[in-house]
Each structure stands twice: as structure tokens, then as C-alpha cells.
Short mmCIF file of C-alpha atoms in Angstrom, two decimals:
data_model
loop_
_atom_site.label_atom_id
_atom_site.label_comp_id
_atom_site.label_asym_id
_atom_site.label_seq_id
_atom_site.Cartn_x
_atom_site.Cartn_y
_atom_site.Cartn_z
CA MET A 129 4.73 15.10 17.59
CA ASN A 130 2.10 17.22 19.37
CA ASP A 131 4.83 18.69 21.55
CA ASP A 132 6.80 19.59 18.43
CA PHE A 133 3.85 20.91 16.43
CA PRO A 134 4.23 24.64 17.36
CA ARG A 135 7.99 24.52 16.51
CA LEU A 136 7.44 22.68 13.22
CA LEU A 137 4.47 24.81 12.32
CA GLU A 138 6.56 27.93 12.92
CA LEU A 139 9.31 26.46 10.65
CA GLY A 140 6.79 25.70 7.88
CA GLY A 141 5.53 29.27 8.12
CA ARG A 142 8.99 30.72 7.89
CA LEU A 143 9.73 28.64 4.77
CA VAL A 144 6.54 29.86 3.13
CA ASP A 145 7.31 33.53 3.96
CA ALA A 146 10.89 33.10 2.72
CA ALA A 147 9.67 31.65 -0.52
CA ARG A 148 7.28 34.45 -1.14
CA ARG A 149 10.02 37.00 -0.46
CA ALA A 150 12.34 35.15 -2.84
CA GLY A 151 9.76 35.56 -5.68
CA ALA A 152 7.44 32.57 -5.50
CA ASP A 153 3.92 33.21 -6.70
CA ALA A 154 2.67 30.44 -4.41
CA CYS A 155 4.29 27.76 -2.36
CA ASP A 156 3.75 25.05 0.31
CA ALA A 157 6.14 23.53 2.92
CA ALA A 158 5.99 20.06 4.48
CA VAL A 159 7.99 19.11 7.57
CA VAL A 160 8.19 15.31 8.14
CA SER A 161 9.47 13.85 11.41
CA SER A 162 9.87 10.12 11.90
CA ARG A 163 11.52 7.62 14.24
CA SER A 164 11.54 3.85 14.50
CA ARG A 165 13.04 0.95 16.49
CA SER A 166 13.29 -2.69 15.51
CA ALA A 167 14.89 -5.98 16.58
CA GLN A 168 15.81 -8.89 14.37
CA VAL A 169 16.77 -12.30 15.63
CA ARG A 170 17.74 -15.56 13.88
CA MET A 171 17.92 -18.95 15.51
CA GLY A 172 17.44 -17.34 18.89
CA ARG A 173 20.28 -14.92 18.56
CA VAL A 174 19.95 -11.10 18.14
CA GLU A 175 21.21 -10.11 14.65
CA GLU A 176 20.22 -6.50 14.74
CA LEU A 177 18.78 -3.93 17.11
CA GLU A 178 18.24 -0.65 15.32
CA SER A 179 16.84 2.76 16.18
CA SER A 180 16.54 5.71 13.79
CA GLU A 181 15.23 9.28 13.69
CA SER A 182 14.90 11.56 10.74
CA ASP A 183 13.58 15.07 10.13
CA GLU A 184 13.09 16.58 6.60
CA VAL A 185 11.58 19.71 5.10
CA SER A 186 10.24 19.90 1.60
CA LEU A 187 9.50 23.20 -0.07
CA ARG A 188 7.49 23.40 -3.26
CA VAL A 189 7.37 26.72 -5.08
CA PHE A 190 5.44 27.98 -8.15
CA VAL A 191 6.96 30.79 -10.33
CA GLY A 192 5.35 31.97 -13.54
CA GLY A 193 3.76 28.64 -14.34
CA ARG A 194 6.88 26.69 -13.37
CA VAL A 195 7.33 24.46 -10.34
CA ALA A 196 10.29 23.15 -8.33
CA THR A 197 10.64 21.15 -5.09
CA VAL A 198 13.71 21.04 -2.81
CA SER A 199 14.24 19.03 0.33
CA SER A 200 16.71 19.33 3.17
CA ASP A 201 17.05 18.69 6.93
CA LEU A 202 15.77 20.98 9.68
CA ARG A 203 19.08 22.74 10.09
CA SER A 204 18.78 24.42 6.67
CA ASP A 205 18.46 28.17 6.51
CA PRO A 206 14.87 28.94 5.22
CA ALA A 207 15.99 31.93 3.22
CA ARG A 208 18.73 30.02 1.37
CA LEU A 209 16.46 27.01 0.79
CA ALA A 210 13.77 29.29 -0.60
CA GLU A 211 16.18 31.19 -2.90
CA ARG A 212 17.46 27.74 -4.26
CA ALA A 213 13.89 26.54 -4.88
CA VAL A 214 12.86 29.71 -6.71
CA ALA A 215 16.07 29.64 -8.82
CA MET A 216 15.34 26.03 -9.82
CA ALA A 217 11.70 26.88 -10.73
CA ARG A 218 12.72 29.77 -12.99
CA VAL A 219 14.78 27.45 -15.23
CA SER A 220 12.21 24.65 -15.18
CA PRO A 221 9.81 24.16 -18.16
CA VAL A 222 6.39 25.72 -17.93
CA ASP A 223 3.74 23.39 -16.52
CA PRO A 224 0.32 24.83 -17.30
CA TYR A 225 -1.33 22.54 -14.64
CA ALA A 226 0.99 23.25 -11.74
CA GLY A 227 -0.40 25.06 -8.69
CA LEU A 228 -1.69 24.62 -5.17
CA ALA A 229 -4.97 22.97 -4.38
CA ASP A 230 -8.14 24.99 -4.64
CA ALA A 231 -8.54 26.72 -1.35
CA ALA A 232 -12.22 25.67 -1.20
CA LEU A 233 -11.19 22.04 -0.96
CA LEU A 234 -8.78 22.40 1.94
CA SER A 235 -9.42 20.41 5.14
CA ASP A 236 -10.76 22.12 8.27
CA GLY A 237 -8.18 20.12 10.30
CA ALA A 238 -10.65 17.85 11.99
CA ASP A 239 -9.12 14.47 12.77
CA GLY A 240 -11.03 11.70 14.58
CA LEU A 241 -9.21 8.90 12.83
CA ASP A 242 -7.32 7.51 15.87
CA LEU A 243 -4.08 6.86 13.91
CA TYR A 244 -1.66 7.36 16.77
CA ASP A 245 -0.68 5.05 19.65
CA PRO A 246 1.96 6.58 22.01
CA THR A 247 3.24 3.12 23.06
CA GLU A 248 7.04 2.85 22.59
CA PRO A 249 8.33 -0.61 23.25
CA GLU A 250 11.94 -0.76 24.46
CA GLY A 251 14.59 -2.69 22.50
CA GLU A 252 14.58 -5.57 24.91
CA ALA A 253 10.80 -6.02 24.59
CA LEU A 254 11.16 -6.12 20.83
CA VAL A 255 13.85 -8.72 21.14
CA GLU A 256 11.60 -10.95 23.24
CA GLU A 257 8.70 -10.52 20.72
CA ALA A 258 10.98 -11.54 17.82
CA LYS A 259 12.23 -14.55 19.75
CA ALA A 260 8.68 -15.64 20.51
CA LEU A 261 7.70 -15.33 16.82
CA GLU A 262 10.69 -17.49 15.76
CA ALA A 263 10.24 -20.05 18.53
CA ALA A 264 6.60 -20.60 17.62
CA ALA A 265 7.52 -21.09 13.98
CA LEU A 266 10.37 -23.48 14.73
CA GLY A 267 8.06 -25.44 16.99
CA VAL A 268 6.01 -26.57 14.01
CA SER A 269 6.81 -30.12 13.06
CA GLY A 270 8.77 -30.11 9.81
CA VAL A 271 10.30 -26.65 10.13
CA SER A 272 14.02 -26.99 9.93
CA ASN A 273 15.54 -23.52 9.79
CA SER A 274 14.82 -19.78 10.10
CA SER A 275 15.37 -16.80 7.91
CA GLY A 276 14.79 -14.60 10.89
CA ALA A 277 12.07 -12.77 12.83
CA THR A 278 11.58 -9.02 13.31
CA ALA A 279 9.53 -6.88 15.68
CA GLY A 280 9.40 -3.14 15.42
CA PHE A 281 7.45 0.09 15.69
CA GLY A 282 7.61 3.56 14.20
CA THR A 283 5.92 6.95 14.21
CA THR A 284 5.67 9.54 11.44
CA GLY A 285 4.37 13.02 11.66
CA LEU A 286 3.72 15.67 8.98
CA VAL A 287 3.12 19.40 9.19
CA LEU A 288 1.88 21.11 6.02
CA VAL A 289 1.72 24.89 5.51
CA THR A 290 0.59 26.55 2.34
CA SER A 291 0.70 30.14 1.11
CA THR A 292 -3.11 30.00 0.78
CA GLY A 293 -3.44 29.85 4.59
CA PHE A 294 -3.69 26.15 5.28
CA ALA A 295 -1.76 24.84 8.25
CA GLY A 296 -2.30 21.24 9.56
CA GLN A 297 -0.62 18.32 11.20
CA ARG A 298 -1.14 14.55 11.05
CA ARG A 299 0.72 11.72 12.64
CA ARG A 300 0.52 7.96 12.76
CA SER A 301 2.11 5.05 14.53
CA GLY A 302 2.88 1.58 13.20
CA PHE A 303 3.70 -1.75 14.96
CA SER A 304 4.78 -4.91 13.16
CA ARG A 305 5.78 -8.53 13.68
CA SER A 306 7.13 -10.85 10.99
CA VAL A 307 8.92 -14.18 10.68
CA SER A 308 10.20 -16.29 7.76
CA VAL A 309 11.19 -20.00 8.11
CA LEU A 310 12.14 -23.00 6.03
CA ALA A 311 10.77 -26.52 6.16
CA GLY A 312 12.37 -29.71 4.91
CA GLU A 313 15.95 -30.47 4.17
CA GLY A 314 18.58 -29.91 1.42
CA THR A 315 17.28 -29.11 -2.05
CA GLY A 316 13.75 -29.89 -0.95
CA MET A 317 13.47 -26.96 1.36
CA GLU A 318 10.50 -24.64 1.12
CA ARG A 319 10.22 -21.13 2.59
CA ASP A 320 7.20 -19.18 3.80
CA TYR A 321 6.36 -16.36 6.20
CA ASP A 322 3.63 -14.61 8.09
CA PHE A 323 3.39 -11.11 9.62
CA ASP A 324 1.08 -8.56 11.17
CA SER A 325 1.15 -4.78 10.97
CA ARG A 326 -1.15 -2.44 12.91
CA ILE A 327 -1.55 1.21 13.84
CA HIS A 328 -2.18 0.34 17.49
CA ALA A 329 0.05 -2.14 19.40
CA GLY A 330 -2.83 -3.75 21.14
CA ASP A 331 -4.40 -4.80 17.81
CA LEU A 332 -1.39 -6.96 16.86
CA ASP A 333 -1.93 -10.71 16.55
CA ALA A 334 0.03 -12.67 19.23
CA ALA A 335 3.61 -13.53 18.27
CA GLU A 336 2.90 -17.20 18.89
CA ALA A 337 -0.01 -17.19 16.44
CA ILE A 338 1.98 -15.42 13.70
CA GLY A 339 4.86 -17.76 14.11
CA ARG A 340 2.69 -20.85 14.03
CA ARG A 341 1.05 -19.76 10.88
CA ALA A 342 4.42 -19.10 9.16
CA GLY A 343 5.59 -22.58 10.10
CA GLU A 344 2.41 -24.30 8.94
CA ARG A 345 2.53 -22.46 5.60
CA ALA A 346 6.11 -23.55 5.00
CA VAL A 347 5.37 -27.21 5.83
CA ARG A 348 2.36 -27.24 3.54
CA ARG A 349 4.57 -26.39 0.61
CA LEU A 350 6.90 -29.35 0.91
CA ASN A 351 7.30 -31.88 -1.94
CA PRO A 352 5.59 -29.78 -4.64
CA ALA A 353 4.69 -31.43 -7.92
CA LYS A 354 4.82 -30.01 -11.43
CA VAL A 355 1.49 -29.05 -13.01
CA ALA A 356 0.72 -30.11 -16.60
CA THR A 357 0.42 -27.30 -19.14
CA GLY A 358 -3.21 -26.41 -19.89
CA ARG A 359 -6.22 -24.23 -18.96
CA TYR A 360 -7.14 -24.19 -15.33
CA ALA A 361 -9.70 -22.39 -13.09
CA ILE A 362 -7.60 -20.08 -10.84
CA VAL A 363 -8.38 -19.17 -7.29
CA LEU A 364 -6.18 -16.49 -5.69
CA ASP A 365 -5.20 -16.42 -2.03
CA PRO A 366 -5.73 -12.92 -0.58
CA ARG A 367 -2.01 -12.32 -0.61
CA VAL A 368 -2.10 -12.61 -4.38
CA SER A 369 -5.61 -11.14 -5.02
CA ARG A 370 -4.49 -7.88 -3.32
CA GLY A 371 -1.69 -7.57 -5.82
CA LEU A 372 -4.03 -8.21 -8.79
CA ILE A 373 -6.59 -5.59 -7.73
CA GLY A 374 -3.66 -3.33 -6.77
CA GLY A 375 -2.87 -3.39 -10.45
CA LEU A 376 -6.34 -2.12 -11.26
CA ILE A 377 -5.90 0.69 -8.72
CA GLY A 378 -2.57 1.60 -10.37
CA ALA A 379 -4.27 1.71 -13.71
CA LEU A 380 -6.78 4.18 -12.34
CA ASN A 381 -4.08 6.54 -11.16
CA GLY A 382 -4.65 9.98 -12.65
CA ALA A 383 -1.00 10.46 -13.57
CA ALA A 384 -1.06 7.33 -15.72
CA ILE A 385 -4.27 8.44 -17.34
CA ALA A 386 -2.91 11.91 -18.09
CA ARG A 387 0.24 10.30 -19.62
CA ARG A 388 -1.95 7.81 -21.56
CA THR A 389 0.07 4.96 -20.11
CA SER A 390 -2.82 2.93 -18.67
CA PHE A 391 -4.56 0.12 -20.43
CA ILE A 392 -7.87 1.31 -18.95
CA LYS A 393 -7.44 4.98 -20.04
CA ASP A 394 -10.47 5.03 -22.36
CA ARG A 395 -12.86 3.01 -20.23
CA MET A 396 -14.44 5.66 -18.02
CA ASN A 397 -18.19 4.79 -17.43
CA GLU A 398 -17.66 1.32 -18.88
CA GLN A 399 -17.87 -2.11 -17.25
CA VAL A 400 -14.46 -3.16 -15.83
CA LEU A 401 -15.61 -5.53 -13.09
CA PRO A 402 -18.71 -7.83 -12.91
CA GLU A 403 -22.02 -6.34 -11.91
CA GLY A 404 -22.54 -6.04 -8.20
CA ILE A 405 -18.83 -5.30 -7.41
CA ASP A 406 -17.73 -1.94 -6.08
CA LEU A 407 -14.26 -0.52 -5.37
CA ILE A 408 -14.57 2.12 -2.62
CA ASP A 409 -11.67 4.44 -1.67
CA ASP A 410 -12.17 6.11 1.66
CA PRO A 411 -9.41 8.02 3.57
CA GLN A 412 -11.68 8.82 6.50
CA LEU A 413 -11.92 5.36 8.18
CA PRO A 414 -10.73 5.24 11.82
CA ARG A 415 -7.69 3.14 12.61
CA ARG A 416 -7.09 2.06 9.07
CA ALA A 417 -3.73 1.87 7.29
CA GLY A 418 -4.58 4.28 4.41
CA SER A 419 -6.47 6.91 6.40
CA ARG A 420 -5.45 10.60 6.62
CA PRO A 421 -7.25 13.76 7.66
CA PHE A 422 -5.88 15.60 4.63
CA ASP A 423 -3.82 14.70 1.67
CA GLY A 424 -0.35 15.88 0.54
CA GLU A 425 -1.81 19.25 -0.61
CA GLY A 426 -4.11 19.88 2.42
CA VAL A 427 -7.29 18.57 0.74
CA ARG A 428 -9.68 16.48 2.81
CA GLY A 429 -10.55 13.53 0.68
CA GLU A 430 -14.03 11.91 0.90
CA LYS A 431 -15.30 8.50 0.11
CA LEU A 432 -15.02 7.82 -3.59
CA MET A 433 -16.62 5.09 -5.67
CA LEU A 434 -13.76 4.20 -7.99
CA VAL A 435 -15.89 1.39 -9.48
CA GLU A 436 -19.62 1.22 -8.82
CA ASN A 437 -21.61 -1.91 -9.73
CA GLY A 438 -18.75 -2.90 -11.95
CA ILE A 439 -18.71 0.51 -13.80
CA LEU A 440 -15.55 2.68 -13.69
CA ARG A 441 -16.49 6.03 -12.16
CA HIS A 442 -13.37 7.88 -10.99
CA TRP A 443 -9.63 8.18 -11.30
CA THR A 444 -7.42 9.03 -8.24
CA LEU A 445 -6.40 12.66 -8.66
CA ASP A 446 -4.15 15.28 -7.14
CA SER A 447 -4.60 18.96 -8.17
CA ALA A 448 -2.25 18.94 -11.14
CA THR A 449 -3.50 15.79 -12.81
CA ALA A 450 -7.15 16.89 -12.11
CA ARG A 451 -6.49 20.11 -13.92
CA GLU A 452 -4.89 18.27 -16.85
CA LEU A 453 -7.86 15.98 -17.08
CA GLY A 454 -10.44 18.83 -16.63
CA LEU A 455 -11.71 17.41 -13.36
CA PRO A 456 -11.77 18.58 -9.73
CA SER A 457 -9.22 17.07 -7.36
CA ASN A 458 -10.52 14.30 -5.16
CA GLY A 459 -7.92 14.62 -2.43
CA ARG A 460 -5.67 11.74 -3.34
CA ALA A 461 -2.37 13.61 -3.36
CA ALA A 462 0.67 11.92 -1.81
CA ARG A 463 3.66 14.01 -0.81
CA SER A 464 7.30 12.89 -1.06
CA SER A 465 10.67 14.60 -1.29
CA GLY A 466 10.18 14.59 -5.05
CA GLY A 467 6.92 16.50 -5.06
CA VAL A 468 3.28 15.47 -5.22
CA SER A 469 1.51 12.62 -7.08
CA PRO A 470 -1.88 10.89 -6.83
CA THR A 471 -2.35 7.71 -4.90
CA SER A 472 -5.21 5.66 -3.40
CA THR A 473 -5.98 5.47 0.38
CA ASN A 474 -8.17 2.69 1.83
CA VAL A 475 -9.68 0.74 -0.98
CA THR A 476 -12.33 -1.99 -0.20
CA MET A 477 -13.61 -4.49 -2.80
CA THR A 478 -17.14 -5.81 -2.41
CA HIS A 479 -17.14 -9.21 -0.69
CA GLY A 480 -19.10 -12.20 -1.88
CA ALA A 481 -21.56 -14.29 -0.01
CA ARG A 482 -19.50 -17.46 0.11
CA SER A 483 -16.37 -18.41 2.10
CA ALA A 484 -13.10 -19.24 0.45
CA THR A 485 -13.67 -22.89 1.28
CA GLU A 486 -17.05 -22.80 -0.53
CA LEU A 487 -15.50 -21.04 -3.54
CA ILE A 488 -12.89 -23.80 -3.75
CA ALA A 489 -15.54 -26.50 -3.26
CA ASP A 490 -17.31 -25.08 -6.28
CA THR A 491 -14.15 -25.46 -8.41
CA HIS A 492 -13.92 -28.87 -9.98
CA GLN A 493 -10.33 -28.66 -11.30
CA GLY A 494 -8.02 -25.72 -10.83
CA ILE A 495 -5.17 -24.18 -8.97
CA TYR A 496 -5.20 -22.24 -5.71
CA VAL A 497 -2.38 -19.73 -6.16
CA THR A 498 -0.64 -18.70 -2.93
CA GLU A 499 2.41 -16.92 -4.30
CA THR A 500 3.45 -15.15 -7.52
CA ILE A 501 6.99 -14.41 -8.60
CA GLY A 502 7.91 -11.17 -10.40
CA HIS A 503 5.84 -8.19 -11.49
CA GLY A 504 3.40 -9.90 -13.78
CA ALA A 505 1.01 -7.06 -14.79
CA ASN A 506 1.88 -4.68 -17.59
CA LEU A 507 -0.35 -1.74 -16.83
CA VAL A 508 0.28 -0.07 -20.21
CA THR A 509 -0.87 -3.06 -22.34
CA GLY A 510 -2.84 -5.08 -19.77
CA ASP A 511 -0.88 -8.24 -20.42
CA TYR A 512 -0.37 -10.46 -17.38
CA SER A 513 2.19 -13.24 -16.91
CA CYS A 514 4.06 -14.40 -13.86
CA GLY A 515 5.61 -17.37 -12.14
CA ALA A 516 3.49 -18.95 -9.36
CA SER A 517 3.16 -21.69 -6.81
CA GLY A 518 0.16 -23.06 -4.84
CA PHE A 519 -2.00 -26.09 -4.53
CA LEU A 520 -4.02 -28.19 -7.05
CA ILE A 521 -7.76 -28.13 -6.71
CA GLU A 522 -9.25 -31.51 -7.48
CA ASN A 523 -12.96 -32.19 -7.20
CA GLY A 524 -13.51 -29.09 -5.05
CA GLN A 525 -10.67 -30.01 -2.53
CA LEU A 526 -7.13 -28.64 -2.06
CA ALA A 527 -4.77 -31.40 -3.13
CA GLY A 528 -0.94 -31.36 -3.09
CA PRO A 529 1.29 -28.37 -3.51
CA VAL A 530 2.54 -27.36 -7.02
CA SER A 531 5.27 -24.99 -8.09
CA GLU A 532 7.35 -23.68 -11.00
CA PHE A 533 4.50 -22.88 -13.35
CA THR A 534 3.41 -19.72 -15.11
CA ILE A 535 -0.05 -18.13 -15.28
CA ALA A 536 -0.93 -15.84 -18.17
CA GLY A 537 -3.88 -13.83 -19.40
CA HIS A 538 -5.12 -10.26 -19.98
CA LEU A 539 -6.11 -8.02 -17.12
CA THR A 540 -9.34 -7.00 -18.87
CA ASP A 541 -10.54 -10.63 -19.03
CA MET A 542 -9.29 -11.37 -15.52
CA PHE A 543 -11.11 -8.49 -13.93
CA MET A 544 -14.35 -9.23 -15.69
CA ALA A 545 -14.15 -12.83 -14.41
CA VAL A 546 -13.54 -12.15 -10.72
CA GLU A 547 -15.80 -13.84 -8.17
CA PRO A 548 -14.97 -12.70 -4.56
CA ALA A 549 -15.23 -14.73 -1.35
CA ASN A 550 -16.04 -13.08 1.98
CA ASP A 551 -12.62 -13.09 3.71
CA GLY A 552 -11.13 -9.65 3.06
CA ASP A 553 -8.61 -8.49 5.75
CA ALA A 554 -9.12 -4.92 7.02
CA ARG A 555 -5.60 -4.76 8.34
CA PHE A 556 -4.48 -3.66 4.85
CA SER A 557 -5.14 -0.39 3.01
CA LEU A 558 -6.35 -2.61 0.10
CA VAL A 559 -9.02 -5.04 1.33
CA VAL A 560 -9.54 -7.82 -1.25
CA PRO A 561 -10.85 -11.28 -0.43
CA THR A 562 -9.99 -14.58 -2.01
CA LEU A 563 -10.82 -14.36 -5.76
CA ARG A 564 -11.74 -16.89 -8.34
CA ILE A 565 -10.80 -15.39 -11.75
CA GLY A 566 -12.04 -17.94 -14.29
CA GLU A 567 -9.75 -20.03 -16.48
CA MET A 568 -6.21 -19.02 -17.35
CA THR A 569 -3.46 -20.47 -19.40
CA VAL A 570 -0.93 -22.40 -17.21
CA ALA A 571 2.51 -23.27 -18.46
CA GLY A 572 3.97 -26.12 -16.51
CA ARG A 573 5.69 -29.43 -17.34
#
């Protein structure tokens, strides 16, 4: 995108100028350019080889306390797009909190985050990667079929220009490998998967390792038993614990707080996690999935203690929700074709001193949950209930697989009971280790 930056910057500037001429009090323009390529195979045969490119402009205008956002492709005439946006704003309801970010908070454009790898694998190379993924998974004894394997890469670039004088660019790359396979036969089949996703191609796990893990996970799930209804200590695999803590992050979203639709809306400066546990949001970490030099409004976000020593300290805020809540923006705005809304970046939960194996060994009887089914968390009420599968824990050891049971509780109690292991995975924007979350109600046979 560096080669295109002057052209896209010039387009953003023309959109801003056109909006001001059309009557906007203030405005910003985002130009997003992306491209991707992927290959999918199943049982050694290519099922799909796809390449795509897209370019989009998004113009946000403010007129007399009203706001409107319009989107189009790069071929649109800036003057006509601006006139349309201003006309839409004039018939929109007044929003007393709408407006651009405070100019004092805008980024200086510095970017040492190393979020772009220029590697562009050809289609044939992606096909070979996907075949290697699948072959490794099918080579695991007990694996009987494949749902397919995919290898791909993509790049996304953003240019943002505001009427307050900010002009910046950011771009990122992404490389991924994934495979899903089945083990067993007939009605006794079990499915599982594994994947890797990185900003730099050289950081990806080997295709053979990913495939082998997927196959082994599927085989481990064969011949599951039904668990008896009762109260069990619950230990969450990181795949599941990320989703649980992701619910807490969602409940801290400033938009939900402003709408009063979060179960945690009145808990600021209160204990929401056990003592000694922090949740840190930091958009300035090199080579990390959630990093960005500036947010969707041009604000440079800094490290933020969402939860400190178990105490809730901050919401995630963009400019509008910050004004509504009487707080300064903390640079957590995300931009989309529909406008701007707050979001988290890289969130890391404090790790414990013990390994996942040690945490399980300290659990006399319980269930190690490796998968949940459905969206179990109601972030308005805090109620939690979802289908699950995993493995029994008996006398501190993983026993046989179990499935078709439901776990239920309340998020307030679950969060206060969390005990983290030390195995968080920094590949993800949300780094959460294995968690033990106390006893929960389990509905089984």
C-alpha cells in the first residue's frame, strides 16, 4: 500500500474538501484497500482457489449536531458522495455526542509495530500447503475423513484523513493455515480442527504440525460418554476460556455501558476478578494481532488497565461514547462502513504460576471443557448457559471424553472464581490461559 499511499491520501483529502464545501461542519474520510488469496483442498483435491481485491471509501460528516456515514468504491465522484452524505446528515436526528476526536489526542503517525510482511505466496504454493495440512491430519491413526484444509494470505491498508488536519496510513498482512478432520466411522464420528494465523508468514506453525494436532484432537474425542447431572469443578481449555473472557471484554464496551445493556454497567471500581489478576489492553505491541498505530478516528491508543488487581478501572471508548459517559476517549475506536464504534485491541490476562497439567492435577473431580456450542453468555443479564463437550477429570487426571451436556452459571460468579494457568497464546488478540472457574451446574444424563 505504500506505493498507493499518495494517491489514496489525495483521494481522502478531496473527499474532506468536498464535504466541507457541501456544508459539513466537520468530517473524516477513510479509504480501505484489501486483497487476499486462498486455496482449499479436500481429500487431496483442490476444491477452491480464490483471489479477491476490494477498495472502499467511507465518508463521515457532521452537520449541526447530526452525523451520517456513506460508503462507496473508489470510482465515486467525491463531490456527489459528499453531497449525499451531507443531505443524509441533515435529516438525521441530533446526536449531542457526535463529533471528531479531540485534536490533542491524535496520533503523530509513528508506527514501529511491524504489522506488514510483503510475502505473497502464489496459488500453487498455497495448494501445496493445504495438501500438506490435510495429509498430516489424515496420517493420524483413527482419522477417517476430512472436512477440508485451507491456506491463505491477505493484506489490508487504511488511509484516514480528517478535517482537523490528521492524515495517516496503516497496513497489515495476515497468513493462515487450517484443517478440519473426522475420526471414527458412521454415527460414531467425531470432528475437530486446528489452525494457525500470523501477521508474518515465517511465524506460522509448520503445516505438518497443525495437521497432526487436528487429527489427534479428533481421535481423542472418540466414544464419548454421557456425564451425570450434578455440580462439577470446571476447567476451560484456552479455546473456551478466550470466549469466556471475551464476554467480559464485551461487557466493558463503552457503547454497551452508554446504552445500559451490560450486566457490569454499575461495577466501575469494584472487584470483578480475583485479586492479583489484571486485564491489560495495549494496541502498541509489535507483531500482535490487535495492534494499530492509531484507531478508527486517528487517536493513538496507549496501554490501558481495564481490570487492575481484580478491580474494574476502564471501559473501552471511542469519542462519542466517551462524551456520553463524561470521560476522555482512550483510542479504542473501530471503523467500518457503518461508522465508528469502540472495541478492544490486544488484551492480556494475568497468567498463573502453574501449568494447565498442574491445575488439572489439583482438581479431584471435574470436567475439562474443550468446546462449547452456541452463544452461552447473555451480556445484559450475566446469565451463562451453553452446550459443551470435553473430558472428565478423575482424581486429578484426564479420563474419557464426554459430550452432550450443558454448563450453566452466572458470569459474575464465574469471573470471581477464575484461576489461571500459565499457557496463554500470544498469537491471539485476546491472550487468556487455561482457566479453572470453580463449580458449575452440569446438566447431562
